[in-house]
């Protein structure tokens, strides 16, 4: 996305149920000038979330436009509800954004470009409606090409949906780069695509093409980096989203897995009649499912402890996860992702091997 100054719509959901808004605030390059949430109008982002850019929370787009002194490029829809539908109570804000000359970026399954009224209004005002969940129209089945890329591949997988797989992936990339590793983030969901500006929305791809869509992304960037960190989706035990999880697992042909979990989560989010299996079971589940296509080990865990206030209690939750799963673990937001990078390096992922390093040196000497 090339938008510099944006407002983010998160009505009645900010911050706890607006992960797209939070993701853009925390990791996007965009300057967020205002957040729309009619329930929290008059507050500021900093009243609810630490360690992200601050902005006023307002009740409508008109107020966001005024708060930004009319200097806005786009309105981002920062909510991703189950089912991805469009709430009609948002229409007036979307229309106001279009009429103000702003693009509208949406990660919903409901495509704004297929809404005749909004599409006509956007055409009249010369702005773009960007449906990031609309897949490329030339996708096809996987061929196994992911196994041929030069980069090592690390995939975040989850015990459930909404446990922090995207966040963990981005934190791992940042930590790896700090260590001098040429790492890149591979986005597979709407929020990741909004942040990175590219990617395939795997949960919108025809099932037969899901693995191929992941493969296409790895083939595009896999020879340009030492480590690719692929954003996972859903969970292999999720009653609704397991298909997309499997598609990413097999399409990425990952070399290593990072198991992500929300501390204290015992049932499936939104499907509370389904209990989560014991944490140790996930290690075998993911490794066994990956093995027929490409062997991959769970090398580390990322534990989301945002619901735990006390640092000591959070550390205890992370330690309990590590004990149960048998892999090193960390909360990548609270403590940084260096421990995950260490585990990946210990597994031989992301490091330039000695032969390659010697070859580069020889090449430089020959050039001199």
Coordinates of C-alpha atoms in Angstrom, one line a residue:
X1 CA 0.0 0.0 0.0
X2 CA 1.4 3.4 -0.9
X3 CA -0.9 5.4 1.5
X4 CA 1.0 7.7 3.9
X5 CA -1.8 9.2 6.0
X6 CA -4.8 7.1 7.0
X7 CA -7.7 6.8 9.3
X8 CA -8.7 3.3 10.6
X9 CA -12.3 2.2 11.1
X10 CA -12.7 0.0 14.2
X11 CA -16.2 0.8 15.4
X12 CA -17.2 -0.9 18.7
X13 CA -14.2 -3.2 18.5
X14 CA -11.1 -1.2 19.5
X15 CA -8.7 -2.4 20.7
X16 CA -9.4 -6.0 21.8
X17 CA -11.4 -7.1 18.7
X18 CA -9.7 -5.0 16.1
X19 CA -6.6 -6.9 15.3
X20 CA -6.3 -5.4 11.8
X21 CA -6.3 -1.9 13.3
X22 CA -3.8 -2.9 15.9
X23 CA -1.6 -4.6 13.4
X24 CA -1.5 -1.5 11.2
X25 CA -0.9 0.8 14.2
X26 CA 2.0 -1.4 15.5
X27 CA 3.7 -2.5 12.3
X28 CA 2.5 -0.5 9.3
X29 CA 4.5 2.4 7.7
X30 CA 1.3 4.4 7.4
X31 CA 0.8 7.5 9.6
X32 CA -2.5 6.7 11.4
X33 CA -4.1 10.1 12.0
X34 CA -7.3 8.9 13.7
X35 CA -9.2 5.7 14.7
X36 CA -12.9 5.5 14.3
X37 CA -14.8 3.9 17.2
X38 CA -18.1 5.4 18.2
X39 CA -17.9 3.7 21.6
X40 CA -14.6 5.2 22.6
X41 CA -14.9 8.6 20.9
X42 CA -13.0 11.3 22.8
X43 CA -10.3 8.8 24.0
X44 CA -6.9 8.4 22.4
X45 CA -5.2 5.3 21.2
X46 CA -2.6 5.6 24.0
X47 CA -5.4 5.4 26.6
X48 CA -5.9 1.7 25.5
X49 CA -2.7 0.5 23.8
X50 CA 0.9 1.1 24.7
X51 CA 3.9 1.1 22.4
X52 CA 2.1 2.2 19.2
X53 CA 1.7 5.5 17.6
X54 CA -0.9 7.7 19.3
X55 CA -3.9 9.2 17.6
X56 CA -7.4 10.5 18.5
X57 CA -10.3 8.1 18.6
X58 CA -13.4 9.7 16.9
X59 CA -17.0 8.8 16.2
X60 CA -17.1 9.3 12.4
X61 CA -15.0 9.8 9.3
X62 CA -15.9 13.5 9.2
X63 CA -14.3 13.9 12.7
X64 CA -11.3 11.9 11.5
X65 CA -10.9 14.2 8.5
X66 CA -11.1 17.2 10.7
X67 CA -8.7 15.8 13.2
X68 CA -6.2 15.3 10.4
X69 CA -6.8 18.8 9.0
X70 CA -8.1 17.3 5.9
X71 CA -4.8 15.5 5.1
X72 CA -5.8 11.9 4.6
X73 CA -5.1 9.5 1.8
X74 CA -7.2 6.5 2.8
X75 CA -9.6 4.9 5.2
X76 CA -8.6 1.4 6.2
X77 CA -11.3 -1.0 7.6
X78 CA -9.5 -2.3 10.7
X79 CA -12.0 -5.0 11.7
X80 CA -12.0 -8.6 10.5
X81 CA -15.2 -10.2 11.9
X82 CA -15.9 -13.9 11.7
X83 CA -17.3 -14.4 8.2
X84 CA -15.8 -11.2 6.9
X85 CA -19.1 -9.3 6.4
X86 CA -19.7 -5.6 5.9
X87 CA -21.7 -3.9 8.7
X88 CA -24.1 -1.4 7.2
X89 CA -23.5 1.0 10.1
X90 CA -20.0 1.6 8.5
X91 CA -21.5 2.7 5.1
X92 CA -21.8 6.4 6.0
X93 CA -18.1 6.5 7.0
X94 CA -17.0 4.7 3.8
X95 CA -19.1 7.1 1.7
X96 CA -17.8 10.1 3.5
X97 CA -14.2 8.9 2.9
X98 CA -14.8 8.4 -0.8
X99 CA -16.5 11.8 -1.1
X100 CA -13.4 13.4 0.6
X101 CA -11.2 11.9 -2.1
X102 CA -9.8 9.0 0.0
X103 CA -9.2 5.5 -1.1
X104 CA -10.8 2.8 1.0
X105 CA -8.8 -0.4 1.9
X106 CA -10.7 -3.4 3.1
X107 CA -9.7 -6.9 4.2
X108 CA -13.3 -8.2 4.3
X109 CA -14.7 -11.1 2.4
X110 CA -17.3 -8.6 1.3
X111 CA -15.7 -6.9 -1.7
X112 CA -16.3 -3.2 -1.8
X113 CA -15.8 -3.2 -5.6
X114 CA -18.8 -5.5 -5.9
X115 CA -21.0 -3.0 -4.0
X116 CA -22.7 -1.1 -6.8
X117 CA -23.3 2.1 -4.8
X118 CA -19.8 2.3 -3.4
X119 CA -18.2 1.4 -6.7
X120 CA -20.2 4.1 -8.5
X121 CA -19.4 6.7 -5.9
X122 CA -15.7 5.8 -6.0
X123 CA -15.7 6.1 -9.8
X124 CA -17.4 9.5 -9.5
X125 CA -14.7 10.8 -7.1
X126 CA -11.7 9.1 -8.8
X127 CA -10.6 7.0 -5.8
X128 CA -9.8 3.3 -5.4
X129 CA -11.5 0.7 -3.5
X130 CA -8.9 -1.8 -2.5
X131 CA -10.1 -5.3 -1.6
X132 CA -7.0 -7.0 -0.3
X133 CA -8.7 -10.3 0.1
X134 CA -9.3 -10.6 -3.6
X135 CA -6.9 -13.3 -4.9
X136 CA -5.0 -13.1 -8.1
X137 CA -6.9 -14.7 -10.9
X138 CA -4.0 -16.8 -12.3
X139 CA -3.4 -19.0 -9.3
X140 CA -3.1 -22.8 -9.7
X141 CA -2.1 -25.9 -7.8
X142 CA 1.3 -26.3 -6.1
X143 CA 4.1 -28.1 -7.8
X144 CA 6.6 -28.5 -5.0
X145 CA 8.6 -25.5 -6.1
X146 CA 8.8 -24.1 -2.5
X147 CA 11.3 -26.9 -1.8
X148 CA 13.7 -25.4 -4.3
X149 CA 14.0 -21.8 -3.0
X150 CA 17.4 -20.8 -1.6
X151 CA 16.0 -19.3 1.6
X152 CA 15.2 -21.3 4.7
X153 CA 11.5 -21.2 5.6
X154 CA 10.1 -20.6 9.1
X155 CA 6.3 -20.9 9.4
X156 CA 4.2 -19.6 12.4
X157 CA 1.4 -22.1 13.3
X158 CA -1.2 -21.9 16.0
X159 CA -3.0 -23.7 18.7
X160 CA -6.1 -21.6 17.6
X161 CA -7.0 -18.6 15.5
X162 CA -6.3 -15.1 16.8
X163 CA -3.3 -16.1 18.9
X164 CA -0.7 -13.8 17.4
X165 CA 0.8 -15.6 14.4
X166 CA 1.2 -12.5 12.3
X167 CA 2.6 -10.6 15.3
X168 CA 5.1 -13.3 16.0
X169 CA 6.1 -13.5 12.4
X170 CA 6.8 -9.8 12.2
X171 CA 8.7 -9.7 15.5
X172 CA 10.8 -12.7 14.3
X173 CA 11.7 -10.9 11.1
X174 CA 12.7 -7.7 13.0
X175 CA 14.8 -9.7 15.5
X176 CA 16.5 -11.7 12.7
X177 CA 17.3 -8.5 10.8
X178 CA 18.8 -7.0 14.0
X179 CA 21.1 -10.0 14.0
X180 CA 22.2 -9.4 10.4
X181 CA 20.1 -12.1 8.9
X182 CA 18.5 -11.2 5.6
X183 CA 14.9 -12.1 6.6
X184 CA 11.6 -11.3 4.9
X185 CA 8.0 -11.5 6.0
X186 CA 5.5 -13.5 3.7
X187 CA 2.0 -12.3 4.4
X188 CA -1.0 -14.6 4.0
X189 CA -3.8 -12.6 5.6
X190 CA -5.5 -9.3 5.1
X191 CA -3.7 -7.5 7.9
X192 CA -0.3 -8.7 6.9
X193 CA -1.0 -7.6 3.3
X194 CA -2.1 -4.2 4.5
X195 CA 1.2 -3.9 6.4
X196 CA 3.6 -5.4 3.8
X197 CA 1.8 -4.1 0.7
X198 CA 1.8 -7.5 -1.0
X199 CA 0.8 -11.1 -0.5
X200 CA -1.9 -13.6 -1.2
X201 CA -5.0 -13.8 1.0
X202 CA -5.0 -17.6 1.5
X203 CA -8.3 -17.8 3.3
X204 CA -10.0 -16.4 0.1
X205 CA -8.2 -18.7 -2.3
X206 CA -9.9 -21.8 -3.9
X207 CA -8.9 -24.7 -1.7
X208 CA -7.1 -26.6 -4.5
X209 CA -5.0 -23.5 -5.1
X210 CA -4.1 -22.5 -1.5
X211 CA -0.8 -24.3 -1.4
X212 CA 0.0 -23.0 -4.9
X213 CA -0.7 -19.4 -3.8
X214 CA 1.8 -19.8 -0.9
X215 CA 4.3 -21.4 -3.3
X216 CA 4.0 -18.5 -5.7
X217 CA 5.0 -16.0 -3.0
X218 CA 8.0 -18.1 -1.9
X219 CA 9.1 -18.5 -5.5
X220 CA 8.9 -14.7 -5.9
X221 CA 11.1 -13.8 -3.0
X222 CA 12.8 -17.0 -1.9
X223 CA 16.1 -16.5 -3.8
X224 CA 16.5 -13.0 -2.5
X225 CA 16.7 -13.7 1.2
X226 CA 18.3 -16.1 3.7
X227 CA 15.2 -16.6 5.8
X228 CA 11.5 -16.4 4.9
X229 CA 9.0 -16.1 7.8
X230 CA 5.6 -17.2 6.6
X231 CA 2.5 -15.9 8.4
X232 CA 0.3 -18.8 9.4
X233 CA -3.5 -18.8 9.6
X234 CA -6.0 -20.6 11.8
X235 CA -5.1 -23.8 13.4
X236 CA -5.0 -27.4 12.3
X237 CA -7.6 -28.4 14.9
X238 CA -9.9 -25.5 14.1
X239 CA -13.4 -26.7 13.2
X240 CA -13.8 -24.0 10.5
X241 CA -10.3 -22.8 9.5
X242 CA -8.1 -26.0 9.4
X243 CA -8.2 -26.2 5.6
X244 CA -6.3 -22.9 5.2
X245 CA -3.8 -24.0 7.9
X246 CA -3.0 -27.2 6.0
X247 CA -2.7 -25.3 2.7
X248 CA -0.1 -23.0 4.1
X249 CA 1.8 -25.8 5.9
X250 CA 2.1 -27.9 2.7
X251 CA 2.5 -25.0 0.3
X252 CA 5.3 -23.4 2.2
X253 CA 7.2 -26.7 2.7
X254 CA 8.6 -25.1 5.8
X255 CA 11.9 -26.1 7.3
X256 CA 10.9 -25.0 10.8
X257 CA 7.7 -24.2 12.7
X258 CA 7.0 -21.7 15.5
X259 CA 4.0 -22.8 17.6
X260 CA 1.9 -19.8 18.7
X261 CA -0.5 -19.8 21.6
X262 CA -2.6 -17.4 23.6
X263 CA -1.9 -17.9 27.3
X264 CA -4.9 -19.1 29.2
X265 CA -6.8 -20.1 26.0
X266 CA -8.5 -23.4 26.6
X267 CA -11.3 -23.5 24.0
X268 CA -11.5 -22.5 20.4
X269 CA -12.1 -18.8 19.9
X270 CA -15.7 -18.3 18.7
X271 CA -16.4 -22.0 18.9
X272 CA -16.3 -22.4 22.7
X273 CA -17.9 -25.9 22.6
X274 CA -14.6 -27.2 21.2
X275 CA -11.8 -27.6 23.7
X276 CA -8.1 -27.2 22.7
X277 CA -6.0 -30.3 22.8
X278 CA -3.0 -30.5 25.2
X279 CA -0.2 -28.2 24.0
X280 CA 2.2 -31.1 23.6
X281 CA -0.2 -32.7 21.1
X282 CA 0.2 -29.8 18.7
X283 CA 3.9 -30.5 18.2
X284 CA 3.2 -34.0 16.9
X285 CA 0.1 -32.9 15.0
X286 CA 2.0 -30.3 13.0
X287 CA 5.2 -32.3 12.5
X288 CA 3.3 -35.4 11.4
X289 CA 1.1 -33.5 9.0
X290 CA 4.1 -31.7 7.4
X291 CA 6.3 -34.8 7.1
X292 CA 4.8 -36.4 4.0
X293 CA 5.4 -33.3 2.0
X294 CA 8.4 -31.8 3.7
X295 CA 9.8 -32.6 7.2
X296 CA 9.6 -29.7 9.6
X297 CA 10.2 -29.5 13.3
X298 CA 8.6 -27.2 15.8
X299 CA 11.7 -25.2 16.8
X300 CA 10.2 -22.7 19.3
X301 CA 7.0 -21.3 20.8
X302 CA 5.6 -17.8 20.8
X303 CA 3.2 -17.2 23.7
X304 CA 0.8 -14.2 23.6
X305 CA 0.5 -13.0 27.3
X306 CA -1.4 -9.8 26.6
X307 CA -4.2 -10.8 29.0
X308 CA -1.7 -11.2 31.9
X309 CA -0.8 -7.9 33.6
X310 CA 2.1 -9.1 35.9
X311 CA 5.4 -9.7 34.3
X312 CA 6.2 -12.6 36.7
X313 CA 2.9 -14.3 35.9
X314 CA 3.5 -13.9 32.2
X315 CA 7.0 -15.4 32.5
X316 CA 5.5 -18.3 34.4
X317 CA 2.9 -18.9 31.6
X318 CA 5.7 -18.9 29.0
X319 CA 7.8 -21.3 31.0
X320 CA 4.8 -23.6 31.5
X321 CA 4.3 -23.6 27.7
X322 CA 8.0 -24.4 27.1
X323 CA 7.9 -27.3 29.6
X324 CA 4.8 -28.8 28.1
X325 CA 5.9 -28.5 24.5
X326 CA 9.6 -29.2 25.0
X327 CA 10.7 -26.2 22.9
X328 CA 12.1 -22.8 23.9
X329 CA 9.4 -20.2 24.1
X330 CA 9.0 -16.4 24.6
X331 CA 6.4 -13.7 24.3
X332 CA 7.8 -11.9 21.3
X333 CA 6.0 -8.6 22.1
X334 CA 6.8 -8.5 25.8
X335 CA 10.3 -9.9 25.6
X336 CA 11.4 -9.7 22.0
X337 CA 11.9 -12.6 19.6
X338 CA 15.6 -13.2 20.0
X339 CA 15.0 -16.6 21.7
X340 CA 13.0 -17.7 18.6
X341 CA 15.9 -16.6 16.3
X342 CA 18.4 -18.5 18.5
X343 CA 16.2 -21.6 18.2
X344 CA 16.0 -21.2 14.4
X345 CA 19.8 -20.7 14.1
X346 CA 20.3 -23.8 16.3
X347 CA 18.2 -25.7 13.9
X348 CA 20.3 -24.5 11.0
X349 CA 17.8 -22.0 9.7
X350 CA 18.7 -18.5 8.5
X351 CA 22.4 -18.8 8.6
X352 CA 24.7 -18.4 5.6
X353 CA 26.7 -21.6 5.5
X354 CA 30.5 -21.6 5.4
X355 CA 30.7 -22.7 1.8
X356 CA 28.5 -19.9 0.6
X357 CA 30.4 -17.4 2.8
X358 CA 33.8 -18.6 1.4
X359 CA 32.4 -18.4 -2.1
X360 CA 31.3 -14.8 -1.6
X361 CA 34.8 -13.9 -0.2
X362 CA 36.5 -15.7 -3.1
X363 CA 34.3 -13.8 -5.5
X364 CA 35.1 -10.5 -3.9
X365 CA 38.9 -11.2 -4.0
X366 CA 38.7 -12.3 -7.6
X367 CA 36.9 -9.1 -8.5
X368 CA 39.7 -7.1 -6.9

